Short mmCIF file of C-alpha atoms in Angstrom, two decimals:
data_model
loop_
_atom_site.label_atom_id
_atom_site.label_comp_id
_atom_site.label_asym_id
_atom_site.label_seq_id
_atom_site.Cartn_x
_atom_site.Cartn_y
_atom_site.Cartn_z
CA MET A 1 0.00 0.00 0.00
CA THR A 2 1.33 3.42 -0.97
CA PRO A 3 1.86 5.67 2.07
CA THR A 4 -0.42 8.70 2.19
CA LEU A 5 0.19 12.13 3.65
CA GLU A 6 -2.39 14.83 4.36
CA ILE A 7 -1.71 18.41 5.40
CA VAL A 8 -4.31 20.17 7.56
CA PRO A 9 -3.45 23.88 7.66
CA SER A 10 -4.82 25.67 10.71
CA PRO A 11 -3.99 28.71 12.85
CA ARG A 12 -4.79 26.41 15.81
CA PRO A 13 -2.94 23.20 14.99
CA ALA A 14 -3.52 21.60 18.39
CA GLU A 15 -7.27 21.79 17.88
CA ALA A 16 -7.02 20.60 14.27
CA ALA A 17 -4.87 17.63 15.30
CA ALA A 18 -7.29 16.86 18.14
CA ASP A 19 -10.23 16.78 15.74
CA ARG A 20 -8.54 14.16 13.53
CA LEU A 21 -7.29 12.18 16.50
CA ALA A 22 -10.66 12.16 18.26
CA ARG A 23 -12.44 11.04 15.11
CA ALA A 24 -9.98 8.17 14.69
CA ILE A 25 -10.27 7.07 18.33
CA ALA A 26 -14.07 7.20 18.21
CA ARG A 27 -14.15 5.21 14.97
CA VAL A 28 -11.96 2.44 16.38
CA ASP A 29 -13.85 2.45 19.67
CA ALA A 30 -17.20 2.11 17.89
CA HIS A 31 -15.85 -0.90 16.02
CA ARG A 32 -14.00 -2.67 18.83
CA GLY A 33 -15.00 -1.09 22.15
CA GLY A 34 -11.61 0.45 22.81
CA CYS A 35 -8.60 2.07 21.14
CA ARG A 36 -4.83 1.62 21.47
CA LEU A 37 -3.17 5.05 21.45
CA ALA A 38 0.43 6.25 21.79
CA ILE A 39 1.29 9.85 22.65
CA PRO A 40 4.44 12.00 22.91
CA GLY A 41 5.37 14.71 25.37
CA GLY A 42 6.44 18.24 24.53
CA SER A 43 4.24 20.76 22.76
CA ALA A 44 2.19 18.03 21.04
CA LEU A 45 0.75 17.05 24.42
CA ALA A 46 -1.40 20.21 24.19
CA VAL A 47 -3.56 18.25 21.74
CA LEU A 48 -4.94 15.88 24.38
CA PRO A 49 -7.31 18.19 26.32
CA TYR A 50 -9.00 19.05 23.02
CA VAL A 51 -9.23 15.35 22.17
CA LEU A 52 -11.12 14.64 25.38
CA LYS A 53 -13.48 17.50 24.67
CA ASP A 54 -14.20 16.12 21.17
CA LEU A 55 -14.66 12.46 22.11
CA PRO A 56 -18.10 10.93 22.71
CA GLN A 57 -18.82 10.46 26.41
CA GLY A 58 -17.18 7.36 27.87
CA THR A 59 -14.78 6.78 24.98
CA TRP A 60 -11.65 7.92 26.83
CA SER A 61 -12.32 5.43 29.64
CA ARG A 62 -11.84 2.63 27.11
CA VAL A 63 -8.53 3.91 25.68
CA GLN A 64 -5.33 1.94 26.23
CA LEU A 65 -2.54 4.49 26.37
CA THR A 66 1.20 4.27 25.98
CA TRP A 67 3.97 6.63 24.87
CA VAL A 68 5.88 6.94 21.62
CA ASP A 69 8.98 7.81 23.61
CA GLU A 70 10.16 8.60 27.12
CA ARG A 71 13.16 9.88 28.98
CA CYS A 72 14.75 7.48 31.46
CA VAL A 73 13.67 9.59 34.43
CA PRO A 74 10.95 9.23 37.09
CA ALA A 75 7.51 10.70 36.43
CA SER A 76 8.25 13.45 38.96
CA ALA A 77 11.02 14.84 36.73
CA SER A 78 10.17 17.92 34.67
CA ASP A 79 11.23 16.23 31.43
CA SER A 80 9.20 13.03 31.90
CA ASN A 81 6.56 12.55 29.19
CA ARG A 82 4.53 10.38 31.55
CA GLY A 83 4.78 13.01 34.24
CA ALA A 84 3.69 15.70 31.81
CA LEU A 85 0.50 13.77 31.10
CA LEU A 86 -0.19 13.18 34.79
CA ARG A 87 0.27 16.90 35.49
CA LEU A 88 -2.45 17.73 32.96
CA GLY A 89 -4.94 16.25 35.40
CA LEU A 90 -6.99 14.48 32.73
CA PRO A 91 -9.34 11.61 33.61
CA PRO A 92 -7.55 8.25 33.56
CA PRO A 93 -7.91 6.05 30.48
CA ARG A 94 -8.55 2.33 30.77
CA GLU A 95 -4.85 1.49 30.87
CA LEU A 96 -1.47 3.24 31.04
CA LEU A 97 1.60 1.38 29.82
CA PRO A 98 4.82 3.32 30.50
CA LEU A 99 7.94 2.88 28.44
CA TRP A 100 9.94 3.80 31.54
CA ALA A 101 8.40 3.21 34.98
CA ASP A 102 9.57 4.76 38.23
CA ASP A 103 11.03 1.45 39.43
CA ASP A 104 12.87 0.77 36.19
CA VAL A 105 16.66 0.81 36.49
CA ASP A 106 18.00 -1.34 33.68
CA PRO A 107 16.93 -0.41 30.10
CA ALA A 108 17.02 -4.04 28.94
CA ALA A 109 14.68 -5.05 31.77
CA ALA A 110 12.43 -2.09 30.97
CA ILE A 111 12.19 -3.20 27.34
CA GLU A 112 11.40 -6.74 28.46
CA ARG A 113 8.64 -5.48 30.81
CA PHE A 114 7.18 -3.15 28.20
CA THR A 115 7.27 -5.78 25.45
CA ARG A 116 5.56 -8.36 27.63
CA GLU A 117 2.69 -5.98 28.44
CA PHE A 118 2.54 -4.61 24.89
CA VAL A 119 2.04 -8.13 23.58
CA ARG A 120 -0.46 -9.07 26.28
CA SER A 121 -2.59 -5.91 26.54
CA PHE A 122 -2.05 -4.19 23.19
CA ALA A 123 -1.79 -7.32 21.03
CA SER A 124 1.59 -5.95 19.87
CA GLY A 125 0.09 -2.99 18.02
CA LEU A 126 -1.49 0.46 18.01
CA ASP A 127 -4.55 1.89 16.31
CA VAL A 128 -3.35 5.49 16.21
CA ALA A 129 -0.33 7.53 17.30
CA LEU A 130 0.04 11.21 18.11
CA LEU A 131 3.42 12.61 17.09
CA GLY A 132 5.39 15.77 17.50
CA LEU A 133 8.09 16.86 15.06
CA GLY A 134 11.65 17.73 15.97
CA GLU A 135 13.55 20.44 14.13
CA ASP A 136 15.86 17.74 12.76
CA GLY A 137 12.92 15.67 11.49
CA HIS A 138 12.82 13.17 14.35
CA VAL A 139 9.64 11.70 15.76
CA ALA A 140 9.41 9.78 19.03
CA SER A 141 13.12 9.35 19.89
CA LEU A 142 13.96 8.08 16.41
CA PHE A 143 16.55 10.49 15.05
CA PRO A 144 17.59 10.59 11.39
CA GLY A 145 20.75 8.58 10.87
CA HIS A 146 20.67 7.05 14.36
CA PRO A 147 21.14 3.27 14.77
CA ALA A 148 17.85 3.10 16.73
CA LEU A 149 16.05 3.40 13.39
CA GLN A 150 17.18 -0.15 12.63
CA ALA A 151 15.82 -1.62 15.86
CA THR A 152 13.21 -4.34 15.77
CA GLY A 153 10.84 -5.47 18.49
CA ALA A 154 8.50 -3.17 20.39
CA ALA A 155 10.87 -0.70 22.05
CA VAL A 156 14.46 0.45 21.81
CA TYR A 157 16.85 2.07 24.28
CA VAL A 158 18.56 5.21 22.99
CA PRO A 159 21.60 5.89 25.21
CA ASP A 160 22.93 8.84 23.22
CA SER A 161 20.04 10.99 22.02
CA PRO A 162 21.28 13.98 19.98
CA LYS A 163 18.75 16.05 21.94
CA PRO A 164 19.09 16.16 25.75
CA PRO A 165 18.53 14.26 27.91
CA PRO A 166 20.60 11.51 26.27
CA ARG A 167 19.01 8.39 27.84
CA ARG A 168 15.64 7.60 26.27
CA MET A 169 13.24 4.83 25.38
CA SER A 170 11.28 4.81 22.13
CA LEU A 171 8.81 2.74 20.22
CA THR A 172 10.56 1.24 17.23
CA LEU A 173 10.02 2.20 13.62
CA PRO A 174 8.35 -1.17 12.84
CA VAL A 175 5.71 -0.44 15.50
CA LEU A 176 5.01 3.01 14.06
CA ARG A 177 5.06 1.63 10.52
CA ALA A 178 2.39 -0.90 11.49
CA THR A 179 0.13 1.79 13.02
CA PRO A 180 -2.71 2.59 10.59
CA LEU A 181 -2.81 6.32 11.37
CA ALA A 182 -0.37 8.85 12.79
CA VAL A 183 -1.50 12.40 13.54
CA MET A 184 1.29 14.96 13.85
CA MET A 185 1.24 18.49 15.19
CA ALA A 186 3.91 20.74 13.65
CA GLN A 187 3.76 24.24 15.11
CA GLY A 188 5.96 27.29 14.74
CA ALA A 189 8.39 28.64 12.19
CA GLY A 190 11.24 26.65 13.74
CA LYS A 191 9.71 23.46 12.35
CA HIS A 192 9.39 24.72 8.76
CA ALA A 193 12.55 23.09 7.42
CA ALA A 194 11.71 19.77 9.08
CA LEU A 195 8.14 19.89 7.78
CA ARG A 196 9.41 20.49 4.25
CA ARG A 197 11.61 17.39 4.55
CA VAL A 198 8.67 15.34 5.84
CA ILE A 199 6.39 16.45 3.00
CA ARG A 200 9.05 15.62 0.45
CA ARG A 201 9.38 12.15 2.01
CA GLU A 202 13.09 12.53 2.41
CA ALA A 203 14.91 9.21 2.62
CA GLY A 204 16.07 8.42 6.14
CA LEU A 205 13.31 10.27 7.96
CA PRO A 206 11.22 8.01 10.20
CA THR A 207 8.01 9.62 8.91
CA THR A 208 8.67 8.56 5.31
CA ALA A 209 7.64 4.96 5.97
CA LEU A 210 4.45 5.72 7.92
CA PRO A 211 1.36 4.36 6.13
CA HIS A 212 -1.00 7.28 6.76
CA LEU A 213 0.28 10.55 8.21
CA VAL A 214 -1.96 13.55 8.89
CA ILE A 215 -0.11 16.78 9.75
CA ALA A 216 -1.91 19.64 11.45
CA THR A 217 0.22 22.75 11.16
CA ASP A 218 0.23 26.53 11.29
CA ILE A 219 3.29 26.57 9.01
CA ASP A 220 2.73 27.72 5.45
CA SER A 221 3.54 24.66 3.37
CA GLU A 222 2.04 25.97 0.13
CA GLY A 223 4.13 25.00 -2.84
CA GLU A 224 5.67 22.00 -1.10
CA SER A 225 5.16 18.64 -2.72
CA ASP A 226 5.36 15.04 -1.60
CA GLU A 227 6.04 13.86 -5.13
#
């Protein structure tokens, strides 16, 4: 199947991304009575409160939630993606599966724990992923040119992230590639060069292999082409 890419221009990209994400979650939930969702941290996390506002009542309580990436820090740390979600004070979903838990010490053991639960509770897959976009074109903690892009399995340890902090966990590219829909928020002029590379499907970018990518953005991408 040929990968597809859709640009949703909006002066309020968080709300535009939330609309697409909520529709996808509701569609899966109506079909199966639940939805498997992965989220990032950072500015893209601003999408979630709008998602909850857009979802039919009760849908969020059936969501199984994990993260596309995480820093190897406790949830109380300011740079924890899991902690950032908890600090939003949103209602709890049906399930939370952390990439890095507070009692994790060894990355290999953390991957083993995550993989075991991902297989058992998530049937080794996702229905939809929310992504942010790094200025270098990275998503999750999959950086262009980094060996982690070649990882298989469910999760990979990144000991030397080009962006601090260096120690991270990430879903692997095969997991994201198998996810039917990814919704990305790309906001601000600083992301323009990276967005242009994504739209052009530049070789080596993790987004190039995603089967269906929807990008909500306030960046003027007129004249760009994915051909």
